[in-house]
Amino acid sequence: MLCSETSPMNNPLQSEIPTDGFAENTGDEPVENQLVPPRPKQGSWIKFLVSVVVLAVVGYLVVDQLGGMGGDGEEGDSSLVMIHEVEKSDFEAFVTETGDVESSDNLEIVCELEAAPGSRGTRILEVVDEGAIVKKDDFLIQFDDTAVKQRLIEQETLVATDDAAVIEARSEY
C-alpha cells in the first residue's frame, strides 16, 4: 500500500487513549499523539469582561428606573414610598351607572278609570312619595275625579228621566 491511513483501528497508540480525552504522558508516546485540553482563546477574557460591564450597566439602569436604593439618604424621600396620614372621616361612595332599580317583589297597580271625552288621560292630584313603604289600605294616589263625577250626575239624571218615562207609560196603559 502506497498510502496509509491512520485510524484508531490500525493505530495502536490511538487506541490506548482514555475516553475522558486526556492521556498521561508515559514517555512511550510521541507528544503529537496526546490529547491536550484546549487552551482558552485570547478574546474570551475580553468577551467575559465586556459581558460583566454590560450586565452591570443594565442592572444599574433597572434599579434606577425602579426607584433606586435609597437615593441621597434623605428620610422624607417621597419617590420611594407614598405616605398618607389616616384620619377619621365620612365614607362617600358614588354610583355612576344609569338604569332602573326595581324591587324583586313588585305589585303593579293599573288605573282602570276611563279618560273623560276629549281628554288624553286622567289627571293625578296627589301620589305617595317614591320609595315609601306602604301597607294594605294605605293612601297611594288621588286622581282628579271631577269629570267622572260630572258623567255620573249626567247618567243618574238620564236614569231618573227614563224611570219617570217608564212610570208615566205604565200609568197611561
mmCIF file of C-alpha atoms in Angstrom:
data_model
loop_
_atom_site.group_PDB
_atom_site.id
_atom_site.type_symbol
_atom_site.label_atom_id
_atom_site.label_comp_id
_atom_site.label_asym_id
_atom_site.label_seq_id
_atom_site.Cartn_x
_atom_site.Cartn_y
_atom_site.Cartn_z
ATOM 1 C CA MET A 1 0.000 0.000 0.000
ATOM 2 C CA LEU A 2 1.390 3.308 -1.008
ATOM 3 C CA CYS A 3 -0.622 5.475 1.281
ATOM 4 C CA SER A 4 -1.573 4.573 4.759
ATOM 5 C CA GLU A 5 -4.463 5.882 6.716
ATOM 6 C CA THR A 6 -4.361 6.279 10.429
ATOM 7 C CA SER A 7 -7.434 5.321 12.361
ATOM 8 C CA PRO A 8 -7.997 4.038 15.876
ATOM 9 C CA MET A 9 -8.180 0.519 14.459
ATOM 10 C CA ASN A 10 -4.777 0.468 12.796
ATOM 11 C CA ASN A 11 -3.007 2.883 15.150
ATOM 12 C CA PRO A 12 -2.049 1.138 18.401
ATOM 13 C CA LEU A 13 -1.167 4.422 20.115
ATOM 14 C CA GLN A 14 -4.541 5.992 19.391
ATOM 15 C CA SER A 15 -6.486 3.076 20.869
ATOM 16 C CA GLU A 16 -4.814 3.432 24.251
ATOM 17 C CA ILE A 17 -6.064 6.983 24.826
ATOM 18 C CA PRO A 18 -8.624 7.111 27.643
ATOM 19 C CA THR A 19 -12.189 8.160 26.809
ATOM 20 C CA ASP A 20 -12.090 11.251 29.028
ATOM 21 C CA GLY A 21 -9.951 12.984 26.390
ATOM 22 C CA PHE A 22 -6.766 13.301 28.465
ATOM 23 C CA ALA A 23 -3.783 10.981 28.313
ATOM 24 C CA GLU A 24 -0.933 10.606 30.673
ATOM 25 C CA ASN A 25 2.494 11.107 29.226
ATOM 26 C CA THR A 26 4.268 7.860 29.985
ATOM 27 C CA GLY A 27 7.186 8.724 27.804
ATOM 28 C CA ASP A 28 6.441 5.977 25.222
ATOM 29 C CA GLU A 29 4.136 8.083 23.097
ATOM 30 C CA PRO A 30 5.073 10.973 20.929
ATOM 31 C CA VAL A 31 3.711 14.350 22.091
ATOM 32 C CA GLU A 32 1.642 14.886 18.938
ATOM 33 C CA ASN A 33 -0.485 11.804 19.708
ATOM 34 C CA GLN A 34 -1.507 13.005 23.175
ATOM 35 C CA LEU A 35 -4.787 14.852 23.667
ATOM 36 C CA VAL A 36 -4.202 18.158 25.377
ATOM 37 C CA PRO A 37 -7.050 20.209 26.840
ATOM 38 C CA PRO A 38 -7.833 23.163 24.583
ATOM 39 C CA ARG A 39 -6.369 26.463 25.656
ATOM 40 C CA PRO A 40 -8.791 29.344 26.066
ATOM 41 C CA LYS A 41 -8.805 31.689 23.142
ATOM 42 C CA GLN A 42 -7.209 35.089 23.521
ATOM 43 C CA GLY A 43 -10.519 37.009 23.079
ATOM 44 C CA SER A 44 -12.517 35.004 25.645
ATOM 45 C CA TRP A 45 -11.335 37.148 28.593
ATOM 46 C CA ILE A 46 -12.289 40.276 26.714
ATOM 47 C CA LYS A 47 -15.759 38.866 25.941
ATOM 48 C CA PHE A 48 -16.215 37.921 29.598
ATOM 49 C CA LEU A 49 -15.163 41.388 30.787
ATOM 50 C CA VAL A 50 -17.480 43.116 28.279
ATOM 51 C CA SER A 51 -20.376 40.872 29.416
ATOM 52 C CA VAL A 52 -19.803 41.775 33.071
ATOM 53 C CA VAL A 53 -19.701 45.510 32.263
ATOM 54 C CA VAL A 54 -22.888 45.304 30.145
ATOM 55 C CA LEU A 55 -24.717 43.399 32.910
ATOM 56 C CA ALA A 56 -23.587 45.964 35.499
ATOM 57 C CA VAL A 57 -24.849 48.873 33.361
ATOM 58 C CA VAL A 58 -28.197 47.157 32.686
ATOM 59 C CA GLY A 59 -28.577 46.336 36.390
ATOM 60 C CA TYR A 60 -27.857 49.942 37.354
ATOM 61 C CA LEU A 61 -30.427 51.249 34.845
ATOM 62 C CA VAL A 62 -33.110 48.834 36.088
ATOM 63 C CA VAL A 63 -32.513 49.767 39.734
ATOM 64 C CA ASP A 64 -32.505 53.462 38.819
ATOM 65 C CA GLN A 65 -35.843 53.162 36.951
ATOM 66 C CA LEU A 66 -37.482 51.258 39.824
ATOM 67 C CA GLY A 67 -36.709 53.970 42.342
ATOM 68 C CA GLY A 68 -33.141 53.410 43.389
ATOM 69 C CA MET A 69 -31.727 52.023 46.590
ATOM 70 C CA GLY A 70 -32.329 54.915 48.952
ATOM 71 C CA GLY A 71 -31.146 57.837 46.870
ATOM 72 C CA ASP A 72 -29.323 60.673 48.578
ATOM 73 C CA GLY A 73 -30.070 59.500 52.117
ATOM 74 C CA GLU A 74 -32.939 61.888 52.852
ATOM 75 C CA GLU A 75 -35.528 60.372 55.169
ATOM 76 C CA GLY A 76 -38.596 62.003 53.600
ATOM 77 C CA ASP A 77 -37.915 60.857 50.052
ATOM 78 C CA SER A 78 -41.430 60.567 48.584
ATOM 79 C CA SER A 79 -40.283 58.864 45.381
ATOM 80 C CA LEU A 80 -39.793 55.580 47.238
ATOM 81 C CA VAL A 81 -42.864 55.302 49.476
ATOM 82 C CA MET A 82 -46.223 57.039 49.356
ATOM 83 C CA ILE A 83 -47.308 58.084 52.859
ATOM 84 C CA HIS A 84 -50.771 59.293 53.887
ATOM 85 C CA GLU A 85 -51.838 60.189 57.400
ATOM 86 C CA VAL A 86 -55.030 58.366 58.346
ATOM 87 C CA GLU A 87 -57.882 60.346 59.833
ATOM 88 C CA LYS A 88 -61.481 59.539 60.693
ATOM 89 C CA SER A 89 -63.990 60.946 58.203
ATOM 90 C CA ASP A 90 -67.219 60.121 56.393
ATOM 91 C CA PHE A 91 -67.071 57.471 53.706
ATOM 92 C CA GLU A 92 -68.642 58.595 50.461
ATOM 93 C CA ALA A 93 -69.448 56.106 47.740
ATOM 94 C CA PHE A 94 -70.875 57.190 44.422
ATOM 95 C CA VAL A 95 -72.589 55.026 41.823
ATOM 96 C CA THR A 96 -72.296 56.432 38.329
ATOM 97 C CA GLU A 97 -74.379 53.865 36.472
ATOM 98 C CA THR A 98 -77.654 54.601 34.735
ATOM 99 C CA GLY A 99 -80.729 52.422 34.727
ATOM 100 C CA ASP A 100 -83.741 51.443 36.791
ATOM 101 C CA VAL A 101 -83.762 49.719 40.149
ATOM 102 C CA GLU A 102 -86.800 47.575 40.852
ATOM 103 C CA SER A 103 -87.868 45.506 43.805
ATOM 104 C CA SER A 104 -87.843 41.754 43.377
ATOM 105 C CA ASP A 105 -91.437 41.614 44.689
ATOM 106 C CA ASN A 106 -93.441 44.224 42.765
ATOM 107 C CA LEU A 107 -97.187 44.726 42.752
ATOM 108 C CA GLU A 108 -98.388 46.551 39.684
ATOM 109 C CA ILE A 109 -101.354 48.879 40.134
ATOM 110 C CA VAL A 110 -103.238 49.846 36.991
ATOM 111 C CA CYS A 111 -105.599 52.786 36.579
ATOM 112 C CA GLU A 112 -108.924 51.490 35.259
ATOM 113 C CA LEU A 113 -110.557 54.917 35.003
ATOM 114 C CA GLU A 114 -111.628 55.946 31.570
ATOM 115 C CA ALA A 115 -110.481 59.319 30.401
ATOM 116 C CA ALA A 116 -113.134 61.992 30.050
ATOM 117 C CA PRO A 117 -114.320 62.531 26.482
ATOM 118 C CA GLY A 118 -111.988 64.952 24.740
ATOM 119 C CA SER A 119 -109.105 64.462 27.221
ATOM 120 C CA ARG A 120 -105.973 62.337 26.809
ATOM 121 C CA GLY A 121 -105.950 60.758 30.273
ATOM 122 C CA THR A 122 -106.829 61.126 33.931
ATOM 123 C CA ARG A 123 -105.096 63.882 35.847
ATOM 124 C CA ILE A 124 -103.225 62.879 39.046
ATOM 125 C CA LEU A 125 -103.719 65.203 42.029
ATOM 126 C CA GLU A 126 -101.549 63.538 44.669
ATOM 127 C CA VAL A 127 -99.276 60.482 44.877
ATOM 128 C CA VAL A 128 -97.349 58.789 47.688
ATOM 129 C CA ASP A 129 -93.596 59.569 47.763
ATOM 130 C CA GLU A 130 -91.383 57.305 45.689
ATOM 131 C CA GLY A 131 -89.691 54.612 47.746
ATOM 132 C CA ALA A 132 -92.177 54.891 50.632
ATOM 133 C CA ILE A 133 -93.147 51.634 52.283
ATOM 134 C CA VAL A 134 -96.922 51.124 52.187
ATOM 135 C CA LYS A 135 -99.284 48.561 53.646
ATOM 136 C CA LYS A 136 -102.732 47.377 52.698
ATOM 137 C CA ASP A 137 -105.335 50.185 52.654
ATOM 138 C CA ASP A 138 -102.656 52.961 52.774
ATOM 139 C CA PHE A 139 -103.078 56.013 50.545
ATOM 140 C CA LEU A 140 -101.288 55.626 47.202
ATOM 141 C CA ILE A 141 -102.697 58.037 44.642
ATOM 142 C CA GLN A 142 -105.562 60.501 44.118
ATOM 143 C CA PHE A 143 -106.960 61.072 40.648
ATOM 144 C CA ASP A 144 -108.940 64.114 39.525
ATOM 145 C CA ASP A 145 -112.496 62.795 39.687
ATOM 146 C CA THR A 146 -114.439 65.923 38.636
ATOM 147 C CA ALA A 147 -115.002 64.628 35.097
ATOM 148 C CA VAL A 148 -116.082 61.231 36.438
ATOM 149 C CA LYS A 149 -118.458 62.860 38.959
ATOM 150 C CA GLN A 150 -119.908 65.030 36.183
ATOM 151 C CA ARG A 151 -120.531 61.961 33.993
ATOM 152 C CA LEU A 152 -122.081 60.151 36.980
ATOM 153 C CA ILE A 153 -124.504 63.036 37.560
ATOM 154 C CA GLU A 154 -125.401 63.063 33.866
ATOM 155 C CA GLN A 155 -126.005 59.297 33.887
ATOM 156 C CA GLU A 156 -128.078 59.483 37.105
ATOM 157 C CA THR A 157 -130.200 62.263 35.549
ATOM 158 C CA LEU A 158 -130.687 60.156 32.429
ATOM 159 C CA VAL A 159 -131.713 57.124 34.534
ATOM 160 C CA ALA A 160 -134.127 59.268 36.572
ATOM 161 C CA THR A 161 -135.651 60.680 33.382
ATOM 162 C CA ASP A 162 -136.043 57.181 31.925
ATOM 163 C CA ASP A 163 -137.563 55.891 35.196
ATOM 164 C CA ALA A 164 -140.096 58.750 35.090
ATOM 165 C CA ALA A 165 -140.929 57.872 31.477
ATOM 166 C CA VAL A 166 -141.473 54.207 32.451
ATOM 167 C CA ILE A 167 -143.790 55.204 35.341
ATOM 168 C CA GLU A 168 -145.761 57.574 33.084
ATOM 169 C CA ALA A 169 -146.079 54.898 30.394
ATOM 170 C CA ARG A 170 -147.404 52.369 32.938
ATOM 171 C CA SER A 171 -149.960 54.811 34.300
ATOM 172 C CA GLU A 172 -151.378 55.561 30.845
ATOM 173 C CA TYR A 173 -151.914 51.928 29.895
#
